[in-house]
CSV table of C-alpha atoms in Angstrom, one decimal:
chain,number,residue,atom,x,y,z
A,1163,MET,CA,0.0,0.1,-0.1
A,1164,ARG,CA,2.7,2.5,0.8
A,1165,ARG,CA,4.5,1.7,-2.4
A,1166,ALA,CA,1.2,2.4,-4.3
A,1167,LEU,CA,0.8,5.5,-2.4
A,1168,LEU,CA,4.3,6.7,-3.2
A,1169,LEU,CA,4.0,5.9,-6.8
A,1170,PHE,CA,0.7,7.9,-6.8
A,1171,ALA,CA,2.2,10.8,-5.2
A,1172,LEU,CA,5.3,10.9,-7.7
A,1173,ALA,CA,2.7,10.6,-10.7
A,1174,ALA,CA,0.8,13.8,-9.1
A,1175,ALA,CA,3.9,15.5,-8.9
A,1176,LEU,CA,4.8,15.2,-12.4
A,1177,PRO,CA,3.6,17.8,-14.9
A,1178,ALA,CA,0.8,16.5,-17.1
A,1179,ARG,CA,1.8,16.2,-20.9
A,1180,ALA,CA,0.4,18.9,-22.6
A,1181,GLN,CA,-2.2,17.9,-25.3
A,1182,GLU,CA,-1.4,19.1,-28.9
A,1183,PRO,CA,-4.0,21.7,-29.7
A,1184,THR,CA,-6.9,20.9,-32.2
A,1185,LEU,CA,-7.2,23.8,-34.7
A,1186,ALA,CA,-10.5,25.2,-35.8
A,1187,TRP,CA,-10.7,26.8,-39.2
A,1188,PRO,CA,-9.3,30.6,-38.5
A,1189,VAL,CA,-11.0,32.4,-41.1
A,1190,ASP,CA,-14.6,33.4,-42.1
A,1191,CYS,CA,-14.3,32.2,-45.6
A,1192,ARG,CA,-15.5,29.1,-47.7
A,1193,ILE,CA,-12.2,27.3,-48.9
A,1194,GLY,CA,-12.7,26.8,-52.9
A,1195,GLN,CA,-15.1,29.5,-53.1
A,1196,ASP,CA,-13.8,32.8,-51.9
A,1197,CYS,CA,-10.4,31.7,-50.2
A,1198,PHE,CA,-7.9,28.9,-50.6
A,1199,ILE,CA,-4.7,27.8,-49.0
A,1200,GLU,CA,-2.1,29.6,-51.1
A,1201,ASP,CA,1.1,28.4,-49.3
A,1202,TYR,CA,2.2,25.8,-46.8
A,1203,VAL,CA,5.4,25.7,-44.6
A,1204,ASP,CA,8.4,25.0,-46.6
A,1205,GLN,CA,9.9,21.7,-45.8
A,1206,ASP,CA,12.9,22.1,-48.1
A,1207,PRO,CA,16.1,23.2,-46.3
A,1208,GLU,CA,17.9,24.1,-49.5
A,1209,PRO,CA,17.9,27.9,-50.0
A,1210,GLY,CA,16.2,28.9,-53.3
A,1211,ARG,CA,13.9,26.0,-53.2
A,1212,GLN,CA,10.6,25.1,-51.8
A,1213,ARG,CA,8.6,22.0,-51.1
A,1214,ASP,CA,5.2,21.5,-48.9
A,1215,PHE,CA,4.2,18.8,-46.4
A,1216,ALA,CA,3.0,16.4,-49.3
A,1217,CYS,CA,6.3,17.1,-51.5
A,1218,GLY,CA,4.4,19.4,-53.7
A,1219,TYR,CA,5.2,23.2,-54.7
A,1220,ASN,CA,2.7,24.8,-52.9
A,1221,ALA,CA,5.1,26.7,-50.6
A,1222,ARG,CA,7.6,29.8,-50.7
A,1223,ASP,CA,11.3,29.5,-50.0
A,1224,ALA,CA,11.7,29.7,-46.1
A,1225,HIS,CA,8.1,30.0,-45.5
A,1226,ARG,CA,7.1,29.5,-41.8
A,1227,GLY,CA,3.4,29.1,-41.9
A,1228,THR,CA,0.2,28.5,-43.6
A,1229,ASP,CA,-1.2,31.2,-45.9
A,1230,ILE,CA,-5.2,31.4,-46.4
A,1231,ALA,CA,-5.6,33.9,-49.0
A,1232,LEU,CA,-8.7,35.8,-50.2
A,1233,LEU,CA,-9.6,36.3,-53.9
A,1234,SER,CA,-10.4,39.9,-54.0
A,1235,PHE,CA,-8.9,43.1,-52.5
A,1236,ASP,CA,-12.6,44.3,-51.9
A,1237,ALA,CA,-12.8,41.7,-49.1
A,1238,ILE,CA,-10.5,44.0,-46.9
A,1239,ASP,CA,-13.1,46.7,-47.0
A,1240,GLU,CA,-15.9,44.3,-46.4
A,1241,GLY,CA,-14.3,42.6,-43.5
A,1242,VAL,CA,-13.3,39.0,-43.6
A,1243,ALA,CA,-12.9,37.9,-39.8
A,1244,VAL,CA,-10.0,35.9,-38.3
A,1245,ARG,CA,-10.7,33.7,-35.3
A,1246,ALA,CA,-8.7,31.9,-32.7
A,1247,ALA,CA,-7.8,28.4,-33.8
A,1248,ALA,CA,-7.6,26.8,-30.5
A,1249,ALA,CA,-8.1,28.0,-26.7
A,1250,GLY,CA,-5.4,30.0,-24.9
A,1251,ARG,CA,-4.4,33.3,-23.7
A,1252,VAL,CA,-3.4,36.3,-25.7
A,1253,LEU,CA,0.3,37.1,-25.2
A,1254,ARG,CA,1.0,40.0,-27.5
A,1255,THR,CA,-0.9,42.1,-30.2
A,1256,ARG,CA,0.2,44.9,-32.8
A,1257,ASP,CA,-2.6,47.1,-34.3
A,1258,SER,CA,-0.8,50.2,-35.7
A,1259,MET,CA,0.7,49.3,-39.1
A,1260,ALA,CA,-0.7,50.7,-42.2
A,1261,ASP,CA,-2.5,48.5,-44.8
A,1262,ASP,CA,0.0,49.1,-47.7
A,1263,ARG,CA,0.6,46.9,-50.6
A,1264,LEU,CA,3.9,48.4,-51.3
A,1265,MET,CA,5.3,47.5,-47.7
A,1266,ARG,CA,6.7,50.7,-47.0
A,1267,GLY,CA,8.4,50.9,-43.5
A,1268,VAL,CA,8.4,47.1,-43.4
A,1269,THR,CA,11.3,45.5,-41.6
A,1270,ASN,CA,12.2,42.0,-40.4
A,1271,GLN,CA,11.0,43.0,-37.1
A,1272,ASN,CA,7.5,43.8,-38.2
A,1273,ALA,CA,7.0,41.7,-41.3
A,1274,CYS,CA,4.1,40.0,-39.6
A,1275,GLY,CA,2.2,43.4,-39.6
A,1276,ASN,CA,-0.7,43.7,-37.4
A,1277,ALA,CA,-1.0,40.4,-35.3
A,1278,VAL,CA,-2.1,38.3,-32.3
A,1279,LEU,CA,0.1,36.0,-30.6
A,1280,ILE,CA,-1.7,33.3,-28.5
A,1281,ASP,CA,-0.2,30.9,-26.1
A,1282,HIS,CA,-2.1,27.5,-25.7
A,1283,GLY,CA,0.2,26.0,-23.0
A,1284,GLY,CA,2.7,23.1,-23.0
A,1285,GLY,CA,5.0,25.4,-25.4
A,1286,TRP,CA,2.2,25.8,-28.1
A,1287,GLN,CA,1.6,29.1,-29.6
A,1288,THR,CA,-0.2,30.5,-32.8
A,1289,MET,CA,0.6,33.5,-34.5
A,1290,TYR,CA,-2.0,35.5,-36.7
A,1291,CYS,CA,-0.4,37.9,-39.2
A,1292,HIS,CA,-1.4,40.8,-41.6
A,1293,LEU,CA,-4.5,41.9,-39.7
A,1294,ARG,CA,-6.3,45.2,-40.8
A,1295,ARG,CA,-5.2,48.1,-38.9
A,1296,GLY,CA,-7.6,49.2,-36.2
A,1297,SER,CA,-9.3,45.7,-36.3
A,1298,VAL,CA,-7.6,43.7,-33.5
A,1299,ALA,CA,-10.4,42.8,-31.0
A,1300,VAL,CA,-8.3,41.3,-28.0
A,1301,ARG,CA,-5.7,42.5,-25.6
A,1302,PRO,CA,-2.8,40.8,-23.9
A,1303,GLY,CA,-4.1,38.6,-21.1
A,1304,GLU,CA,-7.3,37.9,-22.4
A,1305,PRO,CA,-8.4,34.2,-22.5
A,1306,VAL,CA,-9.8,33.0,-25.9
A,1307,GLU,CA,-11.8,30.1,-27.0
A,1308,PRO,CA,-12.0,28.3,-30.6
A,1309,GLY,CA,-13.9,30.9,-32.7
A,1310,THR,CA,-13.1,34.0,-30.8
A,1311,PRO,CA,-12.8,37.0,-33.1
A,1312,LEU,CA,-9.3,38.2,-33.2
A,1313,GLY,CA,-9.4,41.0,-36.0
A,1314,LEU,CA,-9.8,41.3,-39.8
A,1315,ILE,CA,-7.6,40.1,-42.7
A,1316,GLY,CA,-5.7,43.2,-43.9
A,1317,LEU,CA,-2.7,44.2,-45.9
A,1318,SER,CA,-0.4,45.0,-43.2
A,1319,GLY,CA,3.3,43.8,-43.1
A,1320,GLN,CA,5.3,42.0,-45.6
A,1321,THR,CA,2.4,41.2,-48.0
A,1322,ASN,CA,0.8,42.6,-51.2
A,1323,HIS,CA,-2.3,40.6,-51.5
A,1324,PRO,CA,-5.1,39.9,-48.8
A,1325,HIS,CA,-4.3,36.7,-46.6
A,1326,LEU,CA,-3.9,35.3,-43.2
A,1327,HIS,CA,-0.5,33.7,-42.5
A,1328,LEU,CA,-0.9,31.4,-39.5
A,1329,THR,CA,2.3,30.2,-37.6
A,1330,VAL,CA,2.0,27.5,-35.4
A,1331,THR,CA,5.1,26.6,-32.9
A,1332,LYS,CA,5.9,24.2,-30.1
A,1333,ASP,CA,8.6,25.5,-27.8
A,1334,GLY,CA,9.7,27.9,-30.3
A,1335,ALA,CA,10.0,25.7,-33.4
A,1336,VAL,CA,7.8,25.8,-36.4
A,1337,VAL,CA,5.3,23.0,-36.7
A,1338,ASP,CA,3.4,22.1,-39.9
A,1339,PRO,CA,-0.2,21.8,-38.7
A,1340,PHE,CA,-0.6,19.3,-41.9
A,1341,ARG,CA,2.0,16.9,-40.7
A,1342,PRO,CA,2.9,17.8,-37.1
A,1343,ALA,CA,4.7,14.6,-36.0
A,1344,ALA,CA,7.0,14.5,-39.1
A,1345,ASP,CA,10.7,15.4,-38.7
A,1346,PRO,CA,11.4,19.0,-39.8
A,1347,GLY,CA,12.7,19.2,-43.5
A,1348,THR,CA,10.8,16.1,-44.6
A,1349,CYS,CA,7.6,15.6,-46.8
A,1350,GLY,CA,5.5,12.6,-47.7
A,1351,GLU,CA,2.1,11.1,-47.5
A,1352,PRO,CA,-0.4,13.3,-45.2
A,1353,GLY,CA,-1.1,11.6,-42.0
A,1354,GLU,CA,-2.5,13.1,-38.8
A,1355,THR,CA,-3.1,16.7,-38.7
A,1356,LEU,CA,-3.7,19.2,-35.9
A,1357,TRP,CA,-7.0,20.4,-37.8
A,1358,GLN,CA,-10.4,19.6,-36.3
A,1359,ASP,CA,-11.6,19.3,-39.9
A,1360,PRO,CA,-8.6,18.9,-42.2
A,1361,PRO,CA,-8.9,20.9,-45.3
A,1362,THR,CA,-8.4,18.9,-48.5
A,1363,TYR,CA,-4.8,18.9,-49.9
A,1364,VAL,CA,-4.7,19.8,-53.6
A,1365,LYS,CA,-1.3,19.2,-55.2
A,1366,THR,CA,-1.8,21.4,-58.1
A,1367,GLY,CA,-0.9,25.1,-57.8
A,1368,LEU,CA,0.4,28.5,-59.0
A,1369,VAL,CA,4.1,28.5,-58.8
A,1370,THR,CA,4.0,32.2,-59.7
A,1371,ALA,CA,2.1,35.0,-61.8
A,1372,GLY,CA,3.2,38.3,-63.0
A,1373,PHE,CA,3.1,41.0,-65.7
A,1374,SER,CA,5.4,41.0,-68.6
A,1375,THR,CA,5.7,43.3,-71.7
A,1376,ALA,CA,5.8,40.6,-74.1
A,1377,VAL,CA,5.0,36.9,-74.2
A,1378,PRO,CA,7.6,35.4,-72.1
A,1379,GLU,CA,10.0,32.4,-72.5
A,1380,PHE,CA,9.5,29.3,-70.1
A,1381,GLU,CA,13.0,29.9,-68.6
A,1382,ALA,CA,12.4,33.6,-67.9
A,1383,ILE,CA,9.4,32.8,-66.0
A,1384,ARG,CA,11.1,30.1,-63.8
A,1385,ASP,CA,14.1,32.4,-63.0
A,1386,GLY,CA,12.0,35.5,-62.4
A,1387,SER,CA,13.5,37.8,-65.3
A,1388,ALA,CA,10.0,37.7,-66.9
A,1389,ARG,CA,8.4,39.8,-64.3
A,1390,ALA,CA,8.0,43.5,-65.1
A,1391,GLU,CA,7.1,45.7,-62.2
A,1392,TYR,CA,7.2,48.8,-64.1
A,1393,GLY,CA,6.4,49.6,-67.9
A,1394,ALA,CA,5.7,52.3,-70.5
A,1395,PRO,CA,2.2,53.3,-72.0
A,1396,ALA,CA,3.1,52.2,-75.4
A,1397,LEU,CA,4.3,48.6,-74.6
A,1398,PRO,CA,1.9,45.5,-74.5
A,1399,LEU,CA,0.5,44.1,-71.1
A,1400,VAL,CA,0.8,40.3,-70.7
A,1401,VAL,CA,-0.3,38.4,-67.7
A,1402,TYR,CA,1.5,35.1,-67.3
A,1403,ALA,CA,1.2,32.1,-64.8
A,1404,LEU,CA,3.3,29.3,-63.9
A,1405,MET,CA,1.5,26.1,-63.0
A,1406,ALA,CA,2.6,23.1,-61.0
A,1407,PHE,CA,0.8,19.8,-61.6
A,1408,ALA,CA,-2.1,21.2,-63.5
A,1409,GLN,CA,-4.5,18.4,-64.6
A,1410,GLN,CA,-6.5,17.9,-67.8
A,1411,GLY,CA,-9.7,19.7,-67.6
A,1412,ASP,CA,-8.4,22.5,-65.1
A,1413,VAL,CA,-9.3,26.0,-66.2
A,1414,LEU,CA,-7.1,28.9,-66.0
A,1415,GLU,CA,-8.3,32.5,-66.2
A,1416,LEU,CA,-5.9,35.4,-66.7
A,1417,SER,CA,-7.1,38.9,-66.5
A,1418,ALA,CA,-5.9,42.5,-66.2
A,1419,ALA,CA,-7.5,45.7,-65.0
A,1420,GLY,CA,-6.0,49.4,-65.0
A,1421,PRO,CA,-7.1,53.0,-64.1
A,1422,LYS,CA,-9.9,52.7,-66.5
A,1423,GLY,CA,-11.4,49.3,-65.8
A,1424,GLU,CA,-10.8,45.7,-67.1
A,1425,ILE,CA,-8.4,45.4,-70.2
A,1426,PHE,CA,-8.8,41.4,-70.9
A,1427,ARG,CA,-10.1,38.3,-69.1
A,1428,HIS,CA,-9.2,35.2,-70.9
A,1429,SER,CA,-9.9,31.5,-69.9
A,1430,VAL,CA,-8.1,28.3,-71.2
A,1431,VAL,CA,-8.9,24.7,-70.5
A,1432,ILE,CA,-5.7,22.7,-69.8
A,1433,GLU,CA,-5.5,20.1,-72.4
A,1434,THR,CA,-2.8,18.0,-71.1
A,1435,THR,CA,-1.7,16.9,-67.4
A,1436,GLN,CA,1.7,18.2,-66.8
A,1437,ASN,CA,4.3,18.6,-64.0
A,1438,SER,CA,5.1,22.2,-65.0
A,1439,SER,CA,3.5,24.4,-67.6
A,1440,PHE,CA,2.6,28.2,-68.2
A,1441,GLN,CA,0.1,30.2,-70.0
A,1442,ALA,CA,0.5,33.9,-71.1
A,1443,TYR,CA,-2.2,36.3,-72.5
A,1444,GLY,CA,-2.0,40.0,-73.2
A,1445,ARG,CA,-2.9,43.1,-75.3
A,1446,LYS,CA,-1.2,45.5,-77.5
A,1447,ALA,CA,-1.2,49.0,-76.1
A,1448,PRO,CA,-3.8,51.5,-78.0
A,1449,PRO,CA,-2.9,54.0,-80.4
A,1450,ALA,CA,-2.8,56.6,-77.5
A,1451,GLY,CA,-0.9,54.1,-74.9
A,1452,TRP,CA,-2.3,52.9,-71.8
A,1453,PRO,CA,-3.2,55.3,-69.1
A,1454,LEU,CA,-0.6,56.0,-66.6
A,1455,GLY,CA,-0.9,54.3,-63.2
A,1456,GLU,CA,-1.3,50.6,-61.4
A,1457,TYR,CA,-2.4,47.6,-63.0
A,1458,LEU,CA,-3.8,44.5,-61.3
A,1459,GLY,CA,-3.3,41.1,-62.9
A,1460,GLU,CA,-4.9,37.9,-61.8
A,1461,ALA,CA,-4.4,34.2,-62.4
A,1462,LEU,CA,-7.1,32.0,-61.4
A,1463,LEU,CA,-7.1,28.1,-61.5
A,1464,THR,CA,-10.2,26.3,-60.9
A,1465,ARG,CA,-11.3,22.4,-61.1
A,1466,ASP,CA,-14.8,21.6,-61.4
A,1467,GLY,CA,-16.0,25.1,-60.5
A,1468,THR,CA,-13.7,25.1,-57.4
A,1469,VAL,CA,-10.8,27.4,-56.8
A,1470,ILE,CA,-7.6,25.5,-56.2
A,1471,ALA,CA,-5.0,28.4,-56.8
A,1472,HIS,CA,-4.9,32.1,-57.5
A,1473,ARG,CA,-2.2,34.8,-57.8
A,1474,PHE,CA,-2.1,38.3,-58.2
A,1475,ALA,CA,0.2,40.4,-60.4
A,1476,HIS,CA,1.1,44.0,-60.3
A,1477,ILE,CA,2.6,46.6,-62.5
A,1478,ASP,CA,2.9,50.4,-62.6
A,1479,LEU,CA,3.0,52.3,-65.9
A,1480,ARG,CA,5.0,55.3,-65.8
A,1481,PRO,CA,6.2,58.1,-68.6
């Protein structure tokens, strides 16, 4: 009896093993309809290369979180809520940075933009980045439950399009919620996740999209030299998109709009399943030239009417 009591006392004195948090969907949006998962945690340790948890290309080099992206800049003004993914307590917040696509004043220290950091106990934390200025709805020290409103998706910090960047950490190390038990830097078949209702993984994605002033070559798209951030009014405007693992029957829509409205909107049905392929479409400048100012391009990839990938492109036309 004394031995049993001693063992019980020792067991009671040991700290309980912290449970992994179960994550609820953190954005008020419908995945595949008005939002999608744009990028996952990068599992490739080599600089300049990227690989998601399932060995696809839906990640960016050295990316440390999950990006849930919206399909429209208008959604920022309409207000799309970000909610706590799990119960915990707010550690820190930031709510003073401007929503600025040009990322003026952004440094390594504030790249997350307006944000909320939540502690879930046992070394687990979640960080919610790029919130709209003035929208943060919680304060440090406050308890939260799954679904507690934290703020609205914005354009603060190091981002040029509206999305939530969610980072999950355990004892300071990044954990991919889609494959939490895997060794860092590895990829493979999806297994157990931290998600309460795991989103469906789609290997197909858009590696990049951009503006060019002529139909670009494949290698120029891959190495980045095709991208034009500035252009002249007399030059053509072309939007291109580089796809990974696009399947036969997928539909890619390329569009561009400027100061006077839409310039073009062009759809193409993918005819052949390929690991890597690109499409481009554009228009020659009108006789008087394009109006000066900023132009927004979009590449939207759908499968059976469901959004599986989307990228924005930007160019500024100057004299």
